[in-house]
Coordinates of N, CA and C in Angstrom, one line a residue:
Q1 N -15.6 167.4 214.7 CA -15.5 167.8 216.2 C -14.8 169.3 216.4
V2 N -14.3 169.7 215.4 CA -13.8 171.1 215.5 C -14.8 171.9 214.6
Q3 N -15.1 173.1 215.4 CA -16.0 174.1 214.8 C -15.3 175.5 214.7
L4 N -15.3 176.2 213.5 CA -14.8 177.5 213.4 C -15.7 178.6 213.2
V5 N -15.6 179.7 214.0 CA -16.4 180.7 213.9 C -15.8 181.9 213.4
E6 N -16.2 182.3 212.2 CA -15.4 183.5 211.6 C -16.2 184.7 211.7
S7 N -15.4 185.9 211.9 CA -16.2 187.2 211.8 C -15.2 188.2 211.4
G8 N -15.9 189.5 211.2 CA -14.9 190.5 210.8 C -15.1 191.1 209.4
G9 N -15.8 190.4 208.6 CA -16.0 190.8 207.0 C -17.0 192.0 206.9
G10 N -16.9 192.6 206.0 CA -17.7 193.7 205.6 C -17.5 194.4 204.4
L11 N -17.9 195.7 204.2 CA -17.8 196.7 203.2 C -16.6 197.8 203.5
V12 N -15.8 197.7 202.7 CA -14.7 198.9 202.9 C -14.3 199.5 201.7
Q13 N -13.9 200.7 201.8 CA -13.3 201.5 200.4 C -11.9 201.1 200.4
P14 N -11.6 201.1 199.0 CA -10.2 200.8 198.5 C -9.0 201.6 199.6
G15 N -8.1 201.0 199.9 CA -7.2 201.7 200.8 C -7.6 201.5 202.3
G16 N -8.6 201.0 202.7 CA -9.0 200.8 204.0 C -8.6 199.7 204.6
S17 N -9.1 199.1 205.9 CA -8.7 198.1 206.5 C -9.8 197.4 207.1
L18 N -9.5 196.0 207.4 CA -10.5 195.2 207.9 C -9.7 194.2 208.7
R19 N -10.3 193.5 209.8 CA -9.6 192.5 210.6 C -10.7 191.4 210.8
L20 N -10.2 190.3 210.3 CA -11.0 189.1 210.4 C -10.3 188.2 211.4
S21 N -11.5 187.5 212.3 CA -10.9 186.7 213.3 C -11.7 185.3 213.1
C22 N -10.9 184.2 213.5 CA -11.5 183.1 213.5 C -11.3 182.1 214.8
A23 N -12.2 181.8 215.6 CA -11.9 181.0 216.7 C -12.4 179.5 216.5
A24 N -11.4 178.6 217.0 CA -11.7 177.2 216.9 C -11.9 176.7 218.2
S25 N -13.0 175.7 218.1 CA -13.4 175.1 219.3 C -13.7 173.7 219.0
G26 N -13.7 172.8 220.2 CA -13.7 171.3 220.0 C -12.5 170.5 220.5
N27 N -12.1 169.6 219.6 CA -11.0 168.8 219.8 C -9.8 169.3 219.2
I28 N -9.2 170.1 219.6 CA -8.2 171.0 219.1 C -6.9 170.3 219.3
A29 N -6.0 170.0 218.2 CA -4.8 169.5 218.4 C -3.8 170.4 218.7
S30 N -2.8 170.1 219.8 CA -1.9 170.9 220.1 C -1.0 171.7 219.1
I31 N -0.8 170.9 218.1 CA 0.2 171.3 217.0 C -0.7 171.5 215.7
N32 N -0.9 172.4 215.2 CA -1.9 172.6 213.8 C -1.6 173.9 213.3
V33 N -2.3 174.1 212.1 CA -2.2 175.1 211.2 C -3.7 175.7 211.0
M34 N -3.9 177.2 211.1 CA -4.8 177.8 210.7 C -4.7 178.9 209.8
G35 N -5.7 179.3 209.0 CA -5.5 180.3 208.2 C -6.7 180.6 207.3
W36 N -6.6 181.4 206.2 CA -7.6 181.9 205.3 C -7.3 181.5 203.8
Y37 N -8.3 181.0 203.2 CA -8.4 180.9 201.8 C -9.5 181.9 201.3
R38 N -9.4 182.4 200.1 CA -10.7 183.3 199.6 C -11.0 182.7 198.3
Q39 N -12.2 183.1 197.9 CA -12.7 182.9 196.6 C -13.6 184.0 196.2
A40 N -13.2 184.5 195.1 CA -13.7 185.6 194.4 C -14.7 185.0 193.4
R41 N -15.7 185.8 193.2 CA -16.8 185.3 192.2 C -16.0 185.0 190.6
G42 N -16.4 183.9 190.4 CA -16.0 183.3 189.0 C -14.3 183.0 189.0
K43 N -13.8 182.9 190.2 CA -12.5 182.4 190.3 C -12.2 181.1 191.3
E44 N -11.1 180.6 191.1 CA -11.0 179.5 192.1 C -10.5 180.1 193.5
R45 N -10.6 179.1 194.4 CA -10.3 179.5 195.9 C -8.7 179.5 196.0
E46 N -8.2 180.5 196.6 CA -6.9 180.7 196.6 C -6.4 180.9 197.9
L47 N -5.1 180.5 198.4 CA -4.5 180.9 199.7 C -4.5 182.5 199.8
V48 N -4.8 182.9 201.3 CA -4.4 184.4 201.5 C -3.1 184.3 202.6
A49 N -3.4 183.6 203.7 CA -2.4 183.4 204.7 C -2.7 182.4 205.6
A50 N -1.6 181.6 206.2 CA -1.7 180.8 207.1 C -0.6 180.9 208.1
I51 N -0.9 180.3 209.4 CA 0.1 180.2 210.5 C 0.2 179.1 211.1
T52 N 1.3 178.6 211.7 CA 1.5 177.1 212.5 C 1.3 177.7 213.9
T53 N 1.3 176.5 214.8 CA 1.3 176.9 216.2 C 2.6 177.6 216.6
G54 N 3.8 177.4 215.9 CA 4.9 177.8 216.0 C 5.2 179.2 215.4
T55 N 4.2 179.7 215.0 CA 4.1 181.1 214.2 C 4.9 181.2 213.0
S56 N 5.3 180.1 212.5 CA 5.6 180.2 210.9 C 4.6 180.6 210.2
T57 N 4.5 181.5 209.0 CA 3.5 182.0 208.3 C 3.9 181.8 206.8
N58 N 2.8 181.7 206.1 CA 2.7 181.6 204.6 C 1.7 182.5 204.0
Y59 N 2.3 183.5 203.3 CA 1.3 184.3 202.7 C 1.3 184.0 201.0
A60 N 0.2 184.4 200.7 CA 0.2 184.5 199.1 C 0.9 185.8 198.6
D61 N 1.5 186.0 197.5 CA 2.3 187.0 197.1 C 1.6 188.3 196.8
S62 N 0.1 188.2 196.6 CA -0.7 189.2 196.1 C -1.0 190.1 197.7
V63 N -0.7 189.4 198.8 CA -1.1 190.1 200.0 C 0.1 190.5 200.8
K64 N 1.2 190.1 200.5 CA 2.5 190.3 201.4 C 2.7 191.7 201.4
G65 N 2.9 192.2 202.7 CA 3.2 193.6 203.0 C 1.9 194.4 203.2
R66 N 0.8 194.0 203.0 CA -0.5 194.3 203.4 C -1.2 193.6 204.4
F67 N -1.1 192.4 204.4 CA -1.8 191.4 205.3 C -0.9 191.0 206.2
T68 N -1.5 190.8 207.5 CA -0.7 190.2 208.5 C -1.5 189.2 209.3
I69 N -1.1 187.9 209.5 CA -1.9 186.9 210.1 C -1.3 186.7 211.6
S70 N -1.8 186.6 212.7 CA -1.4 186.2 213.9 C -2.1 185.2 214.6
K71 N -1.8 184.6 215.8 CA -2.4 183.5 216.3 C -2.1 183.6 217.9
D72 N -3.3 183.3 218.7 CA -3.3 183.0 220.0 C -3.5 181.5 220.2
N73 N -2.4 180.8 220.5 CA -2.4 179.3 220.6 C -3.4 179.0 221.7
A74 N -3.3 180.0 222.9 CA -4.1 179.3 224.2 C -5.7 179.3 223.7
K75 N -5.9 180.5 222.9 CA -7.4 180.4 222.6 C -7.8 179.9 221.3
N76 N -6.8 179.3 220.6 CA -6.9 178.8 219.4 C -7.9 179.8 218.5
T77 N -7.4 181.0 218.3 CA -7.9 181.9 217.6 C -6.8 182.7 216.7
V78 N -7.3 182.8 215.5 CA -6.3 183.5 214.7 C -7.0 184.7 214.1
H79 N -6.0 185.9 213.7 CA -6.6 187.0 213.2 C -5.9 187.5 212.0
L80 N -6.6 188.2 210.8 CA -6.0 188.7 209.9 C -6.2 190.1 209.8
Q81 N -5.1 190.8 209.9 CA -5.3 192.3 209.6 C -5.1 192.4 208.3
M82 N -5.9 193.2 207.6 CA -5.7 193.5 206.2 C -5.9 194.8 206.0
N83 N -4.9 195.5 205.5 CA -4.7 196.9 205.2 C -4.4 197.2 203.9
S84 N -4.6 198.5 203.3 CA -4.4 199.0 202.0 C -5.2 198.0 201.2
L85 N -6.4 197.7 201.2 CA -7.4 196.8 200.7 C -7.6 197.4 199.2
K86 N -7.6 196.6 198.3 CA -7.9 196.7 196.9 C -9.2 195.9 196.4
P87 N -9.7 196.4 195.3 CA -11.1 196.0 194.8 C -11.0 194.5 194.7
E88 N -9.6 194.0 194.1 CA -9.4 192.7 193.8 C -9.3 191.8 195.0
D89 N -9.3 192.3 196.2 CA -9.5 191.6 197.3 C -10.8 191.1 197.7
T90 N -12.0 191.7 197.1 CA -13.1 191.4 197.2 C -13.5 189.7 197.1
A91 N -14.0 189.1 198.0 CA -14.2 187.7 197.9 C -14.7 187.3 199.3
V92 N -15.1 185.8 199.3 CA -15.6 185.3 200.4 C -14.4 184.6 200.9
Y93 N -14.0 184.9 202.2 CA -12.8 184.4 202.9 C -13.3 183.2 204.1
Y94 N -12.6 182.2 203.7 CA -13.1 180.9 204.7 C -11.7 180.8 205.5
C95 N -12.1 180.5 206.8 CA -11.1 180.1 207.7 C -10.8 178.6 207.8
Y96 N -9.7 178.2 208.0 CA -9.5 176.6 208.1 C -8.6 176.4 209.1
Y97 N -8.9 175.1 209.6 CA -7.9 174.6 210.8 C -7.5 173.2 210.2
R98 N -6.4 172.8 210.5 CA -5.7 171.5 210.2 C -4.7 170.9 211.1
P99 N -4.7 169.9 211.8 CA -3.7 169.4 212.8 C -2.5 169.2 211.9
G100 N -1.3 169.3 212.5 CA -0.1 169.1 212.0 C 0.8 170.4 211.5
T101 N 1.7 170.1 210.6 CA 2.7 171.3 210.7 C 2.9 171.7 209.3
T102 N 2.2 171.3 208.2 CA 2.3 171.6 206.7 C 1.2 172.4 206.1
W103 N 1.4 173.1 204.9 CA 0.6 174.0 204.4 C -0.5 173.4 203.7
S104 N -0.7 172.1 203.6 CA -1.7 171.4 202.9 C -2.9 171.7 203.8
T105 N -4.1 171.7 202.9 CA -5.5 172.0 203.4 C -6.3 170.5 203.3
W106 N -5.7 169.5 203.0 CA -6.4 168.1 202.8 C -6.8 167.7 204.1
S107 N -8.0 167.4 204.1 CA -8.9 167.1 205.4 C -9.0 168.1 206.5
A108 N -8.9 169.5 205.8 CA -9.1 170.5 206.8 C -10.6 170.9 207.2
R109 N -10.6 171.5 208.3 CA -12.1 171.7 208.7 C -12.0 173.4 208.3
W110 N -13.3 173.9 207.9 CA -13.5 175.0 207.2 C -14.6 175.9 208.0
G111 N -14.5 177.2 208.0 CA -15.5 178.1 208.7 C -16.7 178.3 207.6
Q112 N -17.4 179.1 207.9 CA -18.7 179.2 207.3 C -18.5 180.4 206.1
G113 N -17.3 181.2 206.2 CA -17.1 182.1 205.1 C -17.7 183.4 205.6
T114 N -16.9 184.5 205.3 CA -17.3 185.9 205.7 C -16.9 186.7 204.3
Q115 N -18.1 187.5 204.0 CA -17.9 188.1 202.8 C -16.9 189.5 203.0
V116 N -16.0 189.7 202.2 CA -15.2 191.0 202.3 C -15.6 191.7 200.9
T117 N -16.0 192.8 200.9 CA -16.2 193.6 199.7 C -15.4 194.9 199.8
V118 N -14.7 195.3 198.8 CA -13.8 196.4 198.7 C -14.2 197.3 197.5
S119 N -15.0 198.4 197.7 CA -15.6 199.2 196.6 C -15.7 200.6 197.2
S120 N -15.6 201.5 196.3 CA -15.9 202.9 196.4 C -17.3 203.5 196.1

């Protein structure tokens, strides 16, 4: 019942920036968590950042100070501003939505994924 549309990926040089967006539609719970996980080639999926309706945030240590997640609750849209990008940030980034207030992704809904490539 919830659909996610993700956008903003692309190719960028090391040190550059990208901004990802994810818009949720459908039967959206008033209290929810949205965010991103990423999966690099040959690696397991890992948390990037997540945010609650109340704007509490959860960041992977590897992106703290470089990435900023924000949310527009009225529009059910989240944004991920990615600065100082590194080659190791190269991955497919998947947006997720989950009703509730915890950082779990159990039974979450996932977007289609968008490729982020950081290369010179």
